């Protein structure tokens, strides 16, 4: 039982979050995390061209 150092904490966090009114938002986080992860990795090659127009606008 001592080998489980990470699982209990994570389960407790999810159980605590599920009992909160924000559980609906938390349930949507995995999809948002996937989208953010994709955008981050897809934007890496696109960052230099995107930075120029952003500076021109500002």
Tab-separated table of N, CA and C in Angstrom:
chain	number	residue	atom	x	y	z
A	1	UNK	N	0.845	-1.212	0.000
A	1	UNK	CA	0.000	0.000	0.000
A	1	UNK	C	0.877	1.258	0.000
A	2	UNK	N	2.121	1.129	0.451
A	2	UNK	CA	2.984	2.307	0.486
A	2	UNK	C	3.475	2.675	-0.908
A	3	UNK	N	3.398	1.717	-1.841
A	3	UNK	CA	3.859	2.012	-3.200
A	3	UNK	C	2.963	3.059	-3.865
A	4	UNK	N	1.711	3.159	-3.434
A	4	UNK	CA	0.792	4.129	-4.052
A	4	UNK	C	0.976	5.492	-3.384
A	5	UNK	N	1.915	6.256	-3.897
A	5	UNK	CA	2.121	7.595	-3.340
A	5	UNK	C	1.410	8.643	-4.185
A	6	UNK	N	1.294	8.409	-5.490
A	6	UNK	CA	0.690	9.406	-6.379
A	6	UNK	C	-0.814	9.156	-6.546
A	7	UNK	N	-1.209	7.890	-6.684
A	7	UNK	CA	-2.619	7.597	-6.984
A	7	UNK	C	-3.578	8.138	-5.910
A	8	UNK	N	-3.332	7.883	-4.625
A	8	UNK	CA	-4.297	8.368	-3.616
A	8	UNK	C	-4.488	9.879	-3.685
A	9	UNK	N	-3.416	10.629	-3.856
A	9	UNK	CA	-3.529	12.092	-3.913
A	9	UNK	C	-4.363	12.499	-5.115
A	10	UNK	N	-4.105	11.876	-6.251
A	10	UNK	CA	-4.862	12.227	-7.449
A	10	UNK	C	-6.338	11.854	-7.263
A	11	UNK	N	-6.594	10.673	-6.714
A	11	UNK	CA	-7.981	10.256	-6.512
A	11	UNK	C	-8.666	11.211	-5.537
A	12	UNK	N	-7.937	11.615	-4.493
A	12	UNK	CA	-8.530	12.547	-3.537
A	12	UNK	C	-8.836	13.874	-4.221
A	13	UNK	N	-7.935	14.341	-5.077
A	13	UNK	CA	-8.178	15.602	-5.781
A	13	UNK	C	-9.419	15.488	-6.652
A	14	UNK	N	-9.528	14.380	-7.385
A	14	UNK	CA	-10.685	14.222	-8.269
A	14	UNK	C	-11.968	14.090	-7.452
A	15	UNK	N	-11.904	13.361	-6.342
A	15	UNK	CA	-13.095	13.210	-5.500
A	15	UNK	C	-13.484	14.564	-4.914
A	16	UNK	N	-12.488	15.341	-4.475
A	16	UNK	CA	-12.776	16.667	-3.919
A	16	UNK	C	-13.355	17.574	-5.001
A	17	UNK	N	-12.789	17.504	-6.204
A	17	UNK	CA	-13.275	18.343	-7.304
A	17	UNK	C	-14.692	17.920	-7.712
A	18	UNK	N	-14.956	16.610	-7.688
A	18	UNK	CA	-16.280	16.129	-8.105
A	18	UNK	C	-17.361	16.625	-7.140
A	19	UNK	N	-16.995	16.848	-5.881
A	19	UNK	CA	-17.988	17.310	-4.901
A	19	UNK	C	-18.187	18.817	-4.980
A	20	UNK	N	-17.400	19.488	-5.804
A	20	UNK	CA	-17.512	20.949	-5.935
A	20	UNK	C	-18.471	21.319	-7.069
A	21	UNK	N	-19.054	22.517	-7.016
A	21	UNK	CA	-19.935	22.955	-8.117
A	21	UNK	C	-19.168	23.159	-9.419
A	22	UNK	N	-17.842	23.277	-9.316
A	22	UNK	CA	-17.040	23.481	-10.527
A	22	UNK	C	-16.717	22.150	-11.201
A	23	UNK	N	-17.343	21.049	-10.717
A	23	UNK	CA	-17.047	19.738	-11.302
A	23	UNK	C	-17.356	19.740	-12.796
A	24	UNK	N	-18.398	20.479	-13.200
A	24	UNK	CA	-18.747	20.513	-14.621
A	24	UNK	C	-17.606	21.121	-15.431
A	25	UNK	N	-16.999	22.182	-14.903
A	25	UNK	CA	-15.879	22.811	-15.616
A	25	UNK	C	-14.688	21.854	-15.642
A	26	UNK	N	-14.427	21.211	-14.490
A	26	UNK	CA	-13.277	20.304	-14.413
A	26	UNK	C	-13.451	19.143	-15.384
A	27	UNK	N	-14.690	18.697	-15.590
A	27	UNK	CA	-14.920	17.572	-16.497
A	27	UNK	C	-14.553	17.966	-17.924
A	28	UNK	N	-14.532	19.267	-18.222
A	28	UNK	CA	-14.198	19.724	-19.573
A	28	UNK	C	-12.710	20.016	-19.705
A	29	UNK	N	-11.963	19.938	-18.603
A	29	UNK	CA	-10.535	20.283	-18.659
A	29	UNK	C	-9.745	19.331	-19.559
A	30	UNK	N	-9.972	17.992	-19.508
A	30	UNK	CA	-9.188	17.103	-20.385
A	30	UNK	C	-9.261	17.523	-21.845
A	31	UNK	N	-10.437	17.871	-22.342
A	31	UNK	CA	-10.553	18.307	-23.736
A	31	UNK	C	-9.794	19.600	-23.962
A	32	UNK	N	-9.907	20.532	-23.005
A	32	UNK	CA	-9.180	21.797	-23.147
A	32	UNK	C	-7.679	21.548	-23.102
A	33	UNK	N	-7.246	20.645	-22.217
A	33	UNK	CA	-5.817	20.350	-22.120
A	33	UNK	C	-5.306	19.773	-23.431
A	34	UNK	N	-6.084	18.875	-24.039
A	34	UNK	CA	-5.672	18.307	-25.332
A	34	UNK	C	-5.565	19.412	-26.372
A	35	UNK	N	-6.553	20.321	-26.401
A	35	UNK	CA	-6.531	21.395	-27.395
A	35	UNK	C	-5.327	22.313	-27.151
A	36	UNK	N	-5.096	22.680	-25.888
A	36	UNK	CA	-3.969	23.567	-25.580
A	36	UNK	C	-2.654	22.880	-25.935
A	37	UNK	N	-2.542	21.570	-25.619
A	37	UNK	CA	-1.307	20.852	-25.932
A	37	UNK	C	-1.090	20.834	-27.437
A	38	UNK	N	-2.166	20.569	-28.205
A	38	UNK	CA	-2.045	20.558	-29.667
A	38	UNK	C	-1.646	21.939	-30.174
A	39	UNK	N	-2.326	22.980	-29.666
A	39	UNK	CA	-2.030	24.334	-30.138
A	39	UNK	C	-0.590	24.712	-29.815
A	40	UNK	N	-0.140	24.371	-28.627
A	40	UNK	CA	1.236	24.718	-28.256
A	40	UNK	C	2.229	24.066	-29.203
A	41	UNK	N	2.027	22.777	-29.466
A	41	UNK	CA	2.988	22.073	-30.313
A	41	UNK	C	2.811	22.429	-31.783
A	42	UNK	N	1.603	22.850	-32.168
A	42	UNK	CA	1.404	23.245	-33.563
A	42	UNK	C	1.874	24.679	-33.786
A	43	UNK	N	1.853	25.507	-32.753
A	43	UNK	CA	2.235	26.908	-32.902
A	43	UNK	C	3.746	27.102	-32.884
A	44	UNK	N	4.504	26.119	-32.426
A	44	UNK	CA	5.955	26.302	-32.340
A	44	UNK	C	6.556	26.721	-33.681
A	45	UNK	N	6.249	26.040	-34.799
A	45	UNK	CA	6.803	26.488	-36.079
A	45	UNK	C	6.132	27.766	-36.579
A	46	UNK	N	4.933	28.070	-36.090
A	46	UNK	CA	4.204	29.240	-36.583
A	46	UNK	C	4.445	30.478	-35.721
A	47	UNK	N	5.205	30.349	-34.642
A	47	UNK	CA	5.381	31.501	-33.758
A	47	UNK	C	6.077	32.681	-34.433
A	48	UNK	N	7.206	32.511	-35.106
A	48	UNK	CA	7.884	33.683	-35.697
A	48	UNK	C	6.977	34.493	-36.627
A	49	UNK	N	6.245	33.905	-37.575
A	49	UNK	CA	5.381	34.720	-38.428
A	49	UNK	C	4.222	35.348	-37.665
A	50	UNK	N	3.769	34.710	-36.555
A	50	UNK	CA	2.625	35.255	-35.829
A	50	UNK	C	3.039	36.422	-34.936
A	51	UNK	N	4.298	36.413	-34.491
A	51	UNK	CA	4.731	37.473	-33.573
A	51	UNK	C	4.770	38.816	-34.302
A	52	UNK	N	5.134	38.833	-35.583
A	52	UNK	CA	5.275	40.101	-36.315
A	52	UNK	C	3.936	40.833	-36.422
A	53	UNK	N	2.857	40.186	-36.903
A	53	UNK	CA	1.587	40.923	-36.996
A	53	UNK	C	1.060	41.341	-35.628
A	54	UNK	N	1.332	40.552	-34.586
A	54	UNK	CA	0.876	40.943	-33.256
A	54	UNK	C	1.581	42.233	-32.823
A	55	UNK	N	2.868	42.374	-33.147
A	55	UNK	CA	3.598	43.588	-32.765
A	55	UNK	C	3.109	44.768	-33.593
A	56	UNK	N	2.751	44.529	-34.853
A	56	UNK	CA	2.263	45.625	-35.691
A	56	UNK	C	0.928	46.141	-35.159
A	57	UNK	N	0.081	45.208	-34.700
A	57	UNK	CA	-1.218	45.629	-34.162
A	57	UNK	C	-1.026	46.454	-32.899
A	58	UNK	N	-0.131	45.996	-32.031
A	58	UNK	CA	0.083	46.711	-30.776
A	58	UNK	C	0.851	48.004	-31.046
